[in-house]
Short mmCIF file of N, CA and C in Angstrom, two decimals:
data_model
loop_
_atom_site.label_atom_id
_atom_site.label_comp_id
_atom_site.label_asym_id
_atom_site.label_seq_id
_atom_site.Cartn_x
_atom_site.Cartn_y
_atom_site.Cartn_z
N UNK A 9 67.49 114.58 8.61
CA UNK A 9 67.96 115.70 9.39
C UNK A 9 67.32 116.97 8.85
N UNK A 10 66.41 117.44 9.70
CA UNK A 10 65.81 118.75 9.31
C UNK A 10 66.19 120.04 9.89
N UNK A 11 66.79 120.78 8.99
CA UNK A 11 66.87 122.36 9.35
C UNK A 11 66.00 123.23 9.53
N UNK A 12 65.78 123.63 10.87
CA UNK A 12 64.54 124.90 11.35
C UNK A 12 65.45 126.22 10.97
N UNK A 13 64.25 127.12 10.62
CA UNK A 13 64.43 128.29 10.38
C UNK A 13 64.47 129.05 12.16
N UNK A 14 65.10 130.14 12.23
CA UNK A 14 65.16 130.95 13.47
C UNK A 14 63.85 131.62 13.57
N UNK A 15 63.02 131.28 14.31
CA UNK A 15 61.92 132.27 14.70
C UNK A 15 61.73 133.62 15.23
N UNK A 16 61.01 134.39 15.47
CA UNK A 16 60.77 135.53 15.69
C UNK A 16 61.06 135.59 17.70
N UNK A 17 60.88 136.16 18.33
CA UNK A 17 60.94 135.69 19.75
C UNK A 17 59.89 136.42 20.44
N UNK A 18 58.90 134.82 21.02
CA UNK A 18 57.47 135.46 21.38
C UNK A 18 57.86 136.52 22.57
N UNK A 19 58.89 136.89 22.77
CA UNK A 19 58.49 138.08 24.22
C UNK A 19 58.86 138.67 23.33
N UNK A 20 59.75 139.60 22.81
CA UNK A 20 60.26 141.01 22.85
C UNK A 20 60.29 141.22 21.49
N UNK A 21 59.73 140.06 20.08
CA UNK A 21 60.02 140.14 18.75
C UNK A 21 61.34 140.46 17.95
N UNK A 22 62.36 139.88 18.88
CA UNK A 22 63.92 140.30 17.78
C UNK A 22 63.70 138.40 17.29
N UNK A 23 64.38 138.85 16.26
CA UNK A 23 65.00 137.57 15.33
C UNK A 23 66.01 136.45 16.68
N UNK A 24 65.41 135.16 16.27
CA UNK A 24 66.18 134.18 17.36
C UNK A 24 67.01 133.60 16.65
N UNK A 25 68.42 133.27 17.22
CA UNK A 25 69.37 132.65 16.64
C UNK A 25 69.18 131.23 16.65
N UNK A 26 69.92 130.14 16.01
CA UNK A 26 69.80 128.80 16.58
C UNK A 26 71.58 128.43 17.28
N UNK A 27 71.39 127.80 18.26
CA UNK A 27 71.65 127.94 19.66
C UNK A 27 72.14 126.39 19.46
N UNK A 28 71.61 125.17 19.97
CA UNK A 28 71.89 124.06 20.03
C UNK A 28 70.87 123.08 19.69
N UNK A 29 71.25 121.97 20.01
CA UNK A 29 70.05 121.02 20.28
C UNK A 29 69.94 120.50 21.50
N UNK A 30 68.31 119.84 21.78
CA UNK A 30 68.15 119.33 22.66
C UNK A 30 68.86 117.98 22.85
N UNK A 31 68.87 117.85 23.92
CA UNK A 31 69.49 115.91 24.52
C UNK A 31 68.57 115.31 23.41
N UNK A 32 69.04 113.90 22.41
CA UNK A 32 68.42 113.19 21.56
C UNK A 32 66.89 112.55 22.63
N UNK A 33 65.70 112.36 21.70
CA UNK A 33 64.83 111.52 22.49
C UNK A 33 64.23 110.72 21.54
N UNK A 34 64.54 109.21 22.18
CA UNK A 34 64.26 108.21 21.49
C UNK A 34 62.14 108.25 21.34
N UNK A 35 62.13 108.10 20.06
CA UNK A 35 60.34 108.19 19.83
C UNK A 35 60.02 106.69 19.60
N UNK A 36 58.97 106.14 19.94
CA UNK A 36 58.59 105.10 19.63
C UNK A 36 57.73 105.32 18.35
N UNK A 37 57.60 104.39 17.62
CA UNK A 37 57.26 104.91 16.27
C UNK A 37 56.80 103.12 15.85
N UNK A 38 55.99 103.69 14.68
CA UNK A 38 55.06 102.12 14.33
C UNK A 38 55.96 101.06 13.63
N UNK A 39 55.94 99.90 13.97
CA UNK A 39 56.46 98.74 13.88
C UNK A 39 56.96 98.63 11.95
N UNK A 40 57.98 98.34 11.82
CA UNK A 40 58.41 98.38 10.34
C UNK A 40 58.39 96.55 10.16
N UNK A 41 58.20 96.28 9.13
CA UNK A 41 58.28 94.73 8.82
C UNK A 41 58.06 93.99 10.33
N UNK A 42 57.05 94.08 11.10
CA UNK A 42 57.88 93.86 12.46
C UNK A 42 58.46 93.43 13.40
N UNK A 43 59.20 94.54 13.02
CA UNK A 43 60.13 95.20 13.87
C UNK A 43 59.83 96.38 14.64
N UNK A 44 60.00 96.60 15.85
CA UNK A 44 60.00 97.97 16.64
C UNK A 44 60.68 99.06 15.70
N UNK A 45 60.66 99.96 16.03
CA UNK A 45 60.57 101.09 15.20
C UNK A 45 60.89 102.59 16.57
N UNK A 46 62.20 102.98 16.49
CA UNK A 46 62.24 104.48 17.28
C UNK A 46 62.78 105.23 16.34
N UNK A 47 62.45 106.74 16.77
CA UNK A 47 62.80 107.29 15.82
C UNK A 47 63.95 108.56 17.06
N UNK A 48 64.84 108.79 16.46
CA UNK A 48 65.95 109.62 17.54
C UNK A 48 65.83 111.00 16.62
N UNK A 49 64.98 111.81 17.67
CA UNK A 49 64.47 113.00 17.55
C UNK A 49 65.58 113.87 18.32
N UNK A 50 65.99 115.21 17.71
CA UNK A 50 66.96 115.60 18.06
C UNK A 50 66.32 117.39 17.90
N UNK A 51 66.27 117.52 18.41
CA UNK A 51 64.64 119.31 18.10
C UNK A 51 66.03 120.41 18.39
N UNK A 52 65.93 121.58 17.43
CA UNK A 52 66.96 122.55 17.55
C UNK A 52 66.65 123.75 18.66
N UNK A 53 67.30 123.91 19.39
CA UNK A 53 66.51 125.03 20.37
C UNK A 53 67.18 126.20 19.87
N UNK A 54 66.73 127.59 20.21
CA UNK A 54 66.78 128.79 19.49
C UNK A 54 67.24 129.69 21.16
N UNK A 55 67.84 130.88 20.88
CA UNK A 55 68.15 131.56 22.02
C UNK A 55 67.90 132.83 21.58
N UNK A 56 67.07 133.76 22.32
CA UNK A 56 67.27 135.50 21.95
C UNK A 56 68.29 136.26 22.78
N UNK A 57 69.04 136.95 21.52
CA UNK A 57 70.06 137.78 22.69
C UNK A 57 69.92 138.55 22.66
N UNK A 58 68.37 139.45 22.68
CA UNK A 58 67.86 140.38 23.10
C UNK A 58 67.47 140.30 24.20
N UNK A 59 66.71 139.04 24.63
CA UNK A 59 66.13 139.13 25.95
C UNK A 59 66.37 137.68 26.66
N UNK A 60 67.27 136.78 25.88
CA UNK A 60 67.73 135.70 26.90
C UNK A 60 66.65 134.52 26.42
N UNK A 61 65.04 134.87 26.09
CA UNK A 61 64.70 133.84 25.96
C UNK A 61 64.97 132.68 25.31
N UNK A 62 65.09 131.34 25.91
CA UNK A 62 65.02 130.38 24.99
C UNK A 62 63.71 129.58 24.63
N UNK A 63 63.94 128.84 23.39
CA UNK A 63 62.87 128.20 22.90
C UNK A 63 63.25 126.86 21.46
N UNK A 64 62.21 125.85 21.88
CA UNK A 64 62.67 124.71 21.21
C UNK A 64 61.64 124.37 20.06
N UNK A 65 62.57 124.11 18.94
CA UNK A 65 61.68 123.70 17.50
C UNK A 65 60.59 122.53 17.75
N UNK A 66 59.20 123.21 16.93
CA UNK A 66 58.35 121.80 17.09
C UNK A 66 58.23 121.50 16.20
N UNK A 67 57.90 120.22 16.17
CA UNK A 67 58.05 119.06 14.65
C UNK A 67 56.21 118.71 15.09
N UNK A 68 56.24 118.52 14.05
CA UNK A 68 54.77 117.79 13.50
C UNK A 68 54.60 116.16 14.49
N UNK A 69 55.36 115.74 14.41
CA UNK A 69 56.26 113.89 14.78
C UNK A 69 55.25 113.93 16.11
N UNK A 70 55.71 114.74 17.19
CA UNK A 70 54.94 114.66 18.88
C UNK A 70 54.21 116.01 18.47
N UNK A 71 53.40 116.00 19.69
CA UNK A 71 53.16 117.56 20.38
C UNK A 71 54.25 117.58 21.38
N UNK A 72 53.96 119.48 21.63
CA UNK A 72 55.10 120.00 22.35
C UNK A 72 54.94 119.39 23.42
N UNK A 73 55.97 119.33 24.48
CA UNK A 73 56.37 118.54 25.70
C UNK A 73 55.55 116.86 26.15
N UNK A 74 55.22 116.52 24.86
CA UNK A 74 55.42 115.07 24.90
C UNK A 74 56.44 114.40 24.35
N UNK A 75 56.68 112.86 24.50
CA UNK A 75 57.53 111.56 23.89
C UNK A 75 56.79 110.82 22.76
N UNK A 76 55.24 110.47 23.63
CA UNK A 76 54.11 109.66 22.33
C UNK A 76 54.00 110.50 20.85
N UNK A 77 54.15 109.55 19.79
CA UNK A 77 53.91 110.50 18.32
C UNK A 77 52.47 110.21 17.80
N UNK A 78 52.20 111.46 17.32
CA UNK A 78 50.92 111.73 17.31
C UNK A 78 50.14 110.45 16.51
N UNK A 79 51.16 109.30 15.34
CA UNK A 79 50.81 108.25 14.69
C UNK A 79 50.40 107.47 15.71
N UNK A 80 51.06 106.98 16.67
CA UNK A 80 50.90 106.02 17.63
C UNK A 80 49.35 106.21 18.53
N UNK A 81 49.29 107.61 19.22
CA UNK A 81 48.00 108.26 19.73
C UNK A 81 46.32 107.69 18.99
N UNK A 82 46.98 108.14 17.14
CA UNK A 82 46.02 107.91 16.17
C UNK A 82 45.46 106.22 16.50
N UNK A 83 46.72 105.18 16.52
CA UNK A 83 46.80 104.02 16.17
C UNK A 83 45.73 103.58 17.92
N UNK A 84 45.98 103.98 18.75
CA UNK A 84 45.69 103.57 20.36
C UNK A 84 44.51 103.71 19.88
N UNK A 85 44.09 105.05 19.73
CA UNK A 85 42.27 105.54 19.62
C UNK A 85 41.65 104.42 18.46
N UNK A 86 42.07 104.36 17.28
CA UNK A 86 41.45 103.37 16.19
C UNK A 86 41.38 102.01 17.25
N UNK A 87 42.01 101.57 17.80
CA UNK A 87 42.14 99.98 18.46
C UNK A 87 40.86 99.91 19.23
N UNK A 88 40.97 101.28 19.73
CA UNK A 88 39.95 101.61 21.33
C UNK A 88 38.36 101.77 20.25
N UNK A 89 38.15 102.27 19.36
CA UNK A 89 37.39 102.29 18.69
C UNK A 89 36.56 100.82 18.33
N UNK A 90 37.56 100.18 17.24
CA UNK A 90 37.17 98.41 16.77
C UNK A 90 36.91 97.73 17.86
N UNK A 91 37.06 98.01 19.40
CA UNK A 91 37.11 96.53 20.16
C UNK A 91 35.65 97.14 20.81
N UNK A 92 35.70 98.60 20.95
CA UNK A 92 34.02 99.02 21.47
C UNK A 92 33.07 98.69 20.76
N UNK A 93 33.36 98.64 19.09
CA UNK A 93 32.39 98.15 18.09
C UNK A 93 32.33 96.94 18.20
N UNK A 94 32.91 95.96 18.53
CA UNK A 94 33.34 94.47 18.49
C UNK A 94 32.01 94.13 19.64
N UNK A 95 31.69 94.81 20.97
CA UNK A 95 31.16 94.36 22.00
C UNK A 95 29.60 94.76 21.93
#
């Protein structure tokens, strides 16, 4: 469980509070002993009550407004790699 710090707020620059979290989203994540592997990502969203904007913590885990984690992406491209060398 990771605690985000409150960010600055890209429109109007007042200090953002933290607000809630997003709905949990199940991540698919690399196979442990295997076994499937998700990981329940839970990202803190931030609110300015200067100007209303909201905005949601990014983790390293995905890029912003994806589900795929960036390990898995890595793992697809290496596969796609060995089987082009293979031919």
């Amino acid at each position: 469980n990771r605690e985000y710090d409150a960010p600055s707020c890209p429109t109007c620059g007042s200090q953002m509070k933290k607000y809630d979290f997003q709905k949990p989203s199940k991540i698919p994540y690399l196979e442990t002993t295997g076994m499937p592997t998700r990981i329940l990502l839970r990202k803190r969203r931030f609110k300015c009550y200067q100007c209303s904007k909201m905005m949601v913590a990014e983790t390293s885990i995905v890029k912003k407004n994806h589900q795929i984690p960036r390990i898995i992406n890595q793992k697809i491209a290496q596969k796609l790699i060995e089987k082009a060398s293979m031919t």
